[in-house]
Short mmCIF file of C-alpha atoms and ligand atoms in Angstrom, two decimals:
data_model
loop_
_atom_site.label_atom_id
_atom_site.label_comp_id
_atom_site.label_asym_id
_atom_site.label_seq_id
_atom_site.Cartn_x
_atom_site.Cartn_y
_atom_site.Cartn_z
CA MET A 26 -16.85 -58.99 54.88
CA LYS A 27 -14.83 -60.89 52.36
CA ILE A 28 -14.53 -59.12 49.02
CA LYS A 29 -15.30 -62.35 47.16
CA ASP A 30 -18.74 -62.25 48.86
CA LEU A 31 -19.15 -58.61 47.85
CA PHE A 32 -18.82 -59.69 44.22
CA GLU A 33 -21.55 -62.27 44.82
CA GLN A 34 -23.89 -59.57 46.10
CA LYS A 35 -23.18 -56.67 43.76
CA GLU A 36 -23.36 -56.22 40.04
CA VAL A 37 -20.47 -53.74 40.12
CA VAL A 38 -18.06 -53.18 43.03
CA PHE A 39 -16.78 -49.61 43.47
CA SER A 40 -13.59 -49.42 45.54
CA MET A 41 -10.85 -46.94 46.27
CA GLU A 42 -7.15 -47.10 47.06
CA ILE A 43 -5.10 -45.01 49.46
CA PHE A 44 -1.44 -45.07 50.46
CA PRO A 45 -0.06 -44.66 54.01
CA PRO A 46 1.73 -41.40 54.79
CA LYS A 47 5.56 -41.52 54.72
CA PHE A 48 7.08 -42.74 57.97
CA ASP A 49 8.24 -39.24 59.00
CA VAL A 50 4.72 -37.80 58.62
CA PRO A 51 2.27 -38.42 61.49
CA VAL A 52 -0.01 -41.36 60.68
CA GLU A 53 -3.00 -39.22 61.69
CA THR A 54 -2.72 -37.26 58.42
CA ILE A 55 -4.41 -40.19 56.67
CA TYR A 56 -7.53 -39.75 58.79
CA LYS A 57 -8.29 -36.48 57.07
CA THR A 58 -8.28 -38.38 53.77
CA LEU A 59 -10.47 -41.11 55.25
CA ASP A 60 -12.90 -38.58 56.72
CA GLY A 61 -13.34 -37.26 53.18
CA LEU A 62 -13.78 -40.70 51.63
CA LYS A 63 -16.17 -42.00 54.30
CA GLY A 64 -19.22 -40.14 53.00
CA LEU A 65 -18.63 -41.58 49.53
CA GLU A 66 -19.45 -45.09 50.75
CA PRO A 67 -16.99 -47.06 48.64
CA ASP A 68 -17.56 -50.82 48.84
CA TYR A 69 -14.07 -51.15 50.25
CA ILE A 70 -10.84 -49.18 50.59
CA SER A 71 -7.46 -50.78 49.95
CA VAL A 72 -4.20 -49.65 51.54
CA THR A 73 -0.93 -49.99 49.65
CA TYR A 74 2.20 -51.56 51.11
CA GLY A 75 5.62 -49.94 50.80
CA ALA A 76 7.82 -53.03 50.67
CA GLY A 77 11.15 -51.72 51.86
CA GLY A 78 10.10 -48.48 53.52
CA LYS A 79 9.43 -47.87 57.17
CA SER A 80 5.83 -46.93 56.41
CA LYS A 81 5.05 -50.62 55.64
CA ASP A 82 3.91 -51.27 59.21
CA ARG A 83 1.23 -48.65 58.76
CA THR A 84 -0.71 -50.66 56.19
CA VAL A 85 -2.18 -53.04 58.76
CA GLU A 86 -2.87 -50.25 61.24
CA ILE A 87 -4.71 -48.13 58.66
CA ALA A 88 -6.63 -51.07 57.15
CA LYS A 89 -7.80 -51.96 60.67
CA LYS A 90 -8.97 -48.40 61.35
CA ILE A 91 -10.88 -48.26 58.05
CA LYS A 92 -12.73 -51.45 58.94
CA TYR A 93 -13.40 -50.98 62.62
CA GLU A 94 -13.54 -47.20 63.12
CA TYR A 95 -14.83 -45.99 59.75
CA GLY A 96 -17.08 -49.00 59.21
CA ILE A 97 -15.87 -49.51 55.61
CA GLU A 98 -14.53 -52.87 54.43
CA SER A 99 -10.79 -52.78 53.85
CA MET A 100 -8.08 -54.65 52.01
CA ALA A 101 -4.39 -54.64 52.90
CA HIS A 102 -1.82 -54.88 50.08
CA LEU A 103 1.12 -57.16 50.81
CA THR A 104 4.27 -57.65 48.75
CA CYS A 105 6.62 -60.62 49.10
CA ILE A 106 9.78 -60.31 46.96
CA SER A 107 11.86 -58.73 49.72
CA HIS A 108 10.54 -60.87 52.58
CA SER A 109 11.66 -64.15 54.07
CA LYS A 110 9.18 -66.91 54.82
CA ASP A 111 9.26 -66.08 58.52
CA GLU A 112 8.55 -62.40 57.83
CA VAL A 113 5.58 -63.28 55.63
CA LYS A 114 4.26 -65.64 58.31
CA LYS A 115 4.52 -62.85 60.88
CA LEU A 116 2.74 -60.41 58.55
CA ILE A 117 -0.06 -62.92 58.03
CA THR A 118 -0.39 -63.31 61.81
CA ASP A 119 -0.50 -59.51 62.19
CA LEU A 120 -3.21 -59.21 59.54
CA LYS A 121 -5.29 -61.88 61.21
CA GLY A 122 -4.75 -60.31 64.63
CA ALA A 123 -6.02 -57.01 63.25
CA GLY A 124 -9.16 -58.69 61.88
CA ILE A 125 -8.30 -57.98 58.23
CA GLU A 126 -10.17 -60.34 55.90
CA ASN A 127 -8.90 -59.20 52.49
CA VAL A 128 -5.36 -59.13 51.09
CA LEU A 129 -4.04 -58.03 47.70
CA ALA A 130 -1.17 -60.48 47.18
CA LEU A 131 1.67 -58.89 45.22
CA ARG A 132 5.24 -59.62 44.29
CA GLY A 133 6.33 -56.00 44.55
CA ASP A 134 8.73 -54.24 42.21
CA ILE A 135 12.31 -55.48 42.07
CA PRO A 136 14.29 -52.87 44.07
CA GLU A 137 16.46 -50.73 41.79
CA ASP A 138 19.25 -50.47 44.37
CA PRO A 139 21.99 -52.82 43.04
CA ASP A 140 23.12 -53.45 46.64
CA PHE A 141 19.66 -54.56 47.76
CA GLN A 142 19.96 -57.78 49.72
CA PHE A 143 17.29 -60.27 48.71
CA PRO A 144 16.43 -62.85 51.34
CA THR A 145 18.28 -66.13 50.95
CA PRO A 146 16.81 -68.45 50.03
CA LEU A 147 14.42 -66.41 47.89
CA HIS A 148 11.10 -67.99 48.85
CA TYR A 149 8.86 -65.57 46.99
CA GLU A 150 9.96 -64.90 43.45
CA HIS A 151 6.41 -64.37 42.18
CA ALA A 152 3.10 -63.34 43.65
CA TYR A 153 1.53 -66.79 43.16
CA GLN A 154 3.80 -68.11 45.93
CA LEU A 155 2.33 -65.55 48.33
CA VAL A 156 -1.15 -66.48 47.12
CA GLN A 157 -0.38 -70.12 47.98
CA GLU A 158 0.80 -69.08 51.46
CA LEU A 159 -2.35 -67.02 52.11
CA LYS A 160 -4.58 -69.75 50.70
CA LYS A 161 -2.96 -72.33 52.99
CA ASP A 162 -3.82 -70.13 55.94
CA GLY A 163 -7.43 -69.96 54.79
CA SER A 164 -8.42 -66.73 56.58
CA PHE A 165 -8.51 -64.31 53.66
CA SER A 166 -10.27 -63.39 50.48
CA ILE A 167 -7.32 -63.01 48.12
CA GLY A 168 -6.96 -60.42 45.37
CA ALA A 169 -4.08 -60.07 42.89
CA ALA A 170 -2.85 -57.61 40.26
CA CYS A 171 -3.27 -57.88 36.50
CA TYR A 172 -1.94 -55.81 33.59
CA PRO A 173 -4.19 -55.10 30.58
CA GLU A 174 -1.19 -53.81 28.61
CA CYS A 175 1.26 -56.50 29.86
CA HIS A 176 3.49 -56.34 32.93
CA PRO A 177 6.67 -54.41 32.01
CA ASP A 178 8.97 -57.34 32.98
CA CYS A 179 7.18 -59.81 30.72
CA VAL A 180 8.08 -60.60 27.11
CA ASN A 181 4.51 -60.39 25.83
CA LEU A 182 0.88 -60.29 26.93
CA LYS A 183 0.28 -63.93 25.99
CA THR A 184 2.98 -65.10 28.41
CA ASP A 185 1.83 -62.63 31.05
CA ILE A 186 -1.71 -64.03 30.85
CA LYS A 187 -0.35 -67.59 31.06
CA ASN A 188 1.48 -66.58 34.25
CA LEU A 189 -1.67 -64.82 35.48
CA LYS A 190 -3.70 -68.00 34.97
CA ALA A 191 -1.26 -69.92 37.17
CA LYS A 192 -1.52 -67.18 39.81
CA VAL A 193 -5.33 -67.24 39.70
CA ASP A 194 -5.34 -71.05 39.94
CA SER A 195 -3.27 -70.80 43.13
CA GLY A 196 -6.31 -69.36 44.89
CA VAL A 197 -7.07 -65.80 43.77
CA ASP A 198 -10.69 -64.66 44.23
CA PHE A 199 -10.59 -61.43 42.20
CA LEU A 200 -8.19 -59.26 40.22
CA VAL A 201 -7.46 -55.53 40.29
CA SER A 202 -5.94 -54.04 37.15
CA GLN A 203 -3.07 -51.69 36.58
CA LEU A 204 -4.10 -48.19 35.50
CA PHE A 205 -4.89 -47.69 31.81
CA PHE A 206 -6.30 -44.84 29.74
CA ASP A 207 -7.64 -46.66 26.70
CA ASN A 208 -10.73 -48.72 27.53
CA GLU A 209 -10.38 -50.74 24.34
CA GLU A 210 -7.12 -52.17 25.74
CA PHE A 211 -9.05 -53.29 28.82
CA PHE A 212 -11.96 -54.80 26.88
CA GLU A 213 -9.55 -56.72 24.61
CA PHE A 214 -7.69 -57.93 27.69
CA MET A 215 -10.96 -59.21 29.20
CA GLU A 216 -11.63 -61.19 26.01
CA LYS A 217 -8.16 -62.73 26.27
CA LEU A 218 -8.76 -63.65 29.92
CA ASP A 219 -11.97 -65.34 28.88
CA ILE A 220 -10.15 -67.39 26.25
CA ALA A 221 -7.49 -68.28 28.85
CA GLY A 222 -10.21 -69.56 31.20
CA ILE A 223 -9.81 -66.80 33.79
CA ASP A 224 -13.35 -66.14 34.93
CA ILE A 225 -12.99 -64.45 38.33
CA PRO A 226 -14.14 -60.80 38.72
CA VAL A 227 -11.72 -58.13 37.48
CA GLU A 228 -11.78 -54.56 38.75
CA ALA A 229 -10.59 -51.85 36.38
CA GLY A 230 -7.94 -49.55 37.90
CA ILE A 231 -8.74 -45.91 37.18
CA MET A 232 -6.33 -43.10 37.89
CA PRO A 233 -7.52 -39.50 37.52
CA VAL A 234 -4.98 -37.37 35.66
CA LEU A 235 -3.90 -34.46 37.86
CA ASN A 236 -0.30 -33.84 36.91
CA LYS A 237 1.21 -34.08 33.42
CA ASN A 238 4.74 -35.17 34.35
CA GLN A 239 3.57 -37.60 37.00
CA ILE A 240 1.19 -39.34 34.60
CA LEU A 241 3.76 -39.52 31.79
CA ARG A 242 6.29 -41.00 34.22
CA MET A 243 3.78 -43.59 35.41
CA CYS A 244 2.82 -44.55 31.86
CA LYS A 245 6.49 -44.99 30.99
CA LEU A 246 7.15 -47.16 34.03
CA SER A 247 4.06 -49.30 33.67
CA GLY A 248 4.07 -49.57 29.87
CA CYS A 249 0.59 -48.02 29.71
CA LYS A 250 -0.23 -46.31 26.40
CA VAL A 251 -1.11 -42.62 26.23
CA PRO A 252 -4.04 -42.36 23.79
CA LYS A 253 -4.12 -39.35 21.46
CA LYS A 254 -7.11 -37.96 23.31
CA LEU A 255 -5.19 -37.95 26.58
CA GLN A 256 -2.05 -36.55 24.93
CA ARG A 257 -4.11 -33.65 23.51
CA MET A 258 -5.48 -32.99 26.98
CA LEU A 259 -2.00 -33.00 28.50
CA ASP A 260 -0.67 -30.70 25.75
CA ARG A 261 -3.55 -28.25 26.14
CA PHE A 262 -3.93 -28.11 29.94
CA GLY A 263 -0.69 -29.63 31.27
CA ASP A 264 0.60 -26.32 32.57
CA ASP A 265 -2.60 -25.22 34.27
CA PRO A 266 -3.29 -27.49 37.27
CA GLN A 267 -6.91 -26.41 37.73
CA SER A 268 -7.87 -27.00 34.10
CA LEU A 269 -6.00 -30.30 34.00
CA ARG A 270 -7.74 -31.45 37.18
CA GLU A 271 -11.14 -30.63 35.70
CA ALA A 272 -10.32 -32.36 32.43
CA GLY A 273 -8.74 -35.31 34.28
CA GLU A 274 -11.85 -35.86 36.39
CA ALA A 275 -14.03 -35.74 33.28
CA TYR A 276 -11.72 -38.23 31.52
CA ALA A 277 -11.87 -40.65 34.48
CA THR A 278 -15.66 -40.26 34.67
CA GLU A 279 -16.03 -41.02 30.98
CA GLN A 280 -13.78 -44.07 31.30
CA ILE A 281 -15.82 -45.40 34.24
CA ILE A 282 -19.17 -44.90 32.49
CA ASP A 283 -17.92 -46.69 29.38
CA LEU A 284 -16.45 -49.56 31.44
CA VAL A 285 -19.63 -50.07 33.46
CA THR A 286 -21.68 -49.90 30.27
CA GLY A 287 -19.40 -52.58 28.83
CA GLY A 288 -20.07 -54.92 31.78
CA VAL A 289 -17.00 -54.51 34.01
CA ARG A 290 -17.42 -56.13 37.46
CA GLY A 291 -15.57 -53.45 39.42
CA ILE A 292 -14.02 -50.01 39.40
CA HIS A 293 -10.96 -49.42 41.59
CA LEU A 294 -10.24 -45.72 41.87
CA TYR A 295 -6.67 -44.73 42.68
CA SER A 296 -7.67 -41.92 45.04
CA MET A 297 -4.09 -40.66 45.44
CA ASN A 298 -5.23 -39.54 48.91
CA LYS A 299 -7.28 -36.73 47.33
CA PRO A 300 -10.83 -37.14 48.61
CA ASP A 301 -12.08 -34.00 46.86
CA VAL A 302 -11.14 -35.45 43.47
CA SER A 303 -12.67 -38.83 44.34
CA LYS A 304 -15.82 -37.09 45.55
CA ARG A 305 -16.36 -35.18 42.30
CA ILE A 306 -15.86 -38.35 40.24
CA TRP A 307 -18.15 -40.36 42.56
CA ASP A 308 -20.78 -37.60 42.35
CA ASN A 309 -20.65 -37.78 38.55
CA ILE A 310 -21.63 -41.46 38.67
CA GLN A 311 -24.07 -41.37 41.59
CA SER A 312 -27.05 -42.75 39.67
CA ILE A 313 -24.91 -45.33 37.90
CA ARG A 314 -23.65 -46.61 41.25
CA ARG A 315 -27.22 -46.86 42.53
CA PHE A 316 -28.44 -48.51 39.34
CA THR A 317 -25.75 -51.23 39.46
CA LYS A 318 -26.12 -52.08 43.18
C1 FAD B 421 -3.65 -52.93 41.62
C2 FAD B 421 -2.17 -52.88 41.96
C3 FAD B 421 -1.77 -52.59 43.26
C4 FAD B 421 -0.41 -52.54 43.60
N1 FAD B 421 -0.04 -52.26 44.89
C5 FAD B 421 1.26 -52.24 45.24
C6 FAD B 421 1.66 -52.00 46.59
O1 FAD B 421 0.84 -51.77 47.48
N2 FAD B 421 3.00 -52.01 46.88
C7 FAD B 421 3.95 -52.27 45.91
O2 FAD B 421 5.15 -52.27 46.25
N3 FAD B 421 3.60 -52.51 44.63
C8 FAD B 421 2.28 -52.51 44.27
N4 FAD B 421 1.92 -52.78 42.97
C9 FAD B 421 2.97 -52.98 41.95
C10 FAD B 421 3.40 -54.46 41.82
O3 FAD B 421 4.01 -54.88 43.01
C11 FAD B 421 4.36 -54.55 40.63
O4 FAD B 421 3.69 -54.30 39.44
C12 FAD B 421 5.23 -55.81 40.53
O5 FAD B 421 6.26 -55.56 39.59
C13 FAD B 421 4.50 -57.06 40.09
O6 FAD B 421 3.70 -57.54 41.07
P1 FAD B 421 2.67 -58.76 40.77
O7 FAD B 421 2.05 -59.09 42.05
O8 FAD B 421 1.82 -58.44 39.62
O9 FAD B 421 3.75 -59.90 40.37
P2 FAD B 421 3.65 -61.29 39.63
O10 FAD B 421 2.27 -61.78 39.49
O11 FAD B 421 4.63 -62.17 40.31
O12 FAD B 421 4.17 -60.92 38.18
C14 FAD B 421 5.40 -60.24 38.00
C15 FAD B 421 6.08 -60.66 36.70
O13 FAD B 421 6.49 -62.01 36.80
C16 FAD B 421 5.89 -62.79 35.77
N5 FAD B 421 5.52 -64.09 36.35
C17 FAD B 421 4.51 -64.32 37.23
N6 FAD B 421 4.49 -65.62 37.56
C18 FAD B 421 5.51 -66.22 36.90
C19 FAD B 421 6.01 -67.54 36.83
N7 FAD B 421 5.41 -68.52 37.52
N8 FAD B 421 7.07 -67.79 36.06
C20 FAD B 421 7.67 -66.81 35.33
N9 FAD B 421 7.23 -65.52 35.35
C21 FAD B 421 6.18 -65.23 36.13
C22 FAD B 421 4.68 -62.01 35.29
O14 FAD B 421 4.35 -62.31 33.94
C23 FAD B 421 5.17 -60.59 35.47
O15 FAD B 421 5.93 -60.17 34.38
C24 FAD B 421 0.56 -52.80 42.60
C25 FAD B 421 0.16 -53.09 41.28
C26 FAD B 421 -1.19 -53.13 40.96
C27 FAD B 421 -1.60 -53.43 39.55
#
């Protein structure tokens, strides 16, 4: 099923994200994760794409398994900055061949390696160009990323939203947000999208806090603010993994309840391949998920 149709049918879409195992780890390890997520009945599961790494080929394989063996709708992420036009065309053919109907069209991060060889000519400088390519093909429901607290490469949120509008107008059906920990930032962002004329569904990206240093690193990289409430939690429980996990799950639950109360169209849980964590959060919102079907 196309995710754009899912949004037509459901008041709130609840999805999850996983990442493929590293190339030197057997691909089967992901099936343990999927076995755990299956019972949670997410509306779809998305699979990230490691642009330069050897594990990139696994995205299509895993997305196909999710759809056809686990019976859960799937979405494959695809990045374009480091690919030539021919490579992207081949990837699109592979996705179609695997029966994948949903793609999250991304630029990908600019590789930090100063010796990285970008394709020449550089066909895909921004995600909207990949959106155009996928739209031309016509086989997919197309998602794209958005950044409630501004993409770190962009000068300001106003410009970022202007660029987002152009991306959406290229043929995006729905957006999935970067992680954030202050819901007010997200609600204000939604108001700005409304003013900019962006009216497609937006899923809120929620990441449970499980590790102090990892979360601080991610916030630094993505430009996401650490609210005082979260900082207090990290200071108090940061050195005790069990307590932090418990507090992190409660924080994510509270964020989700507030977002759904505030009318968000979707929740995208970064599962981090930890089905037990996802399960406890999903259990906390069981009735809310039923109520918003
Ligand atoms: C939900 C989600 C999932 C992700 N999954 C993956 C993944 O699987 N693999 C991975 O490698 N990365 C992933 N990323 C990270 C993503 O690739 C990076 O954040 C990347 O830096 C930007 O990608 P984008 O698609 O948002 O790019 P774009 O939409 O191209 O935006 C990138 C920057 O360019 C600017 N820009 C856009 N269009 C224009 C224009 N026309 N002119 C001038 N400037 C412009 C934007 O304002 C922004 O600053 C994900 C991010 C999110 C939020």
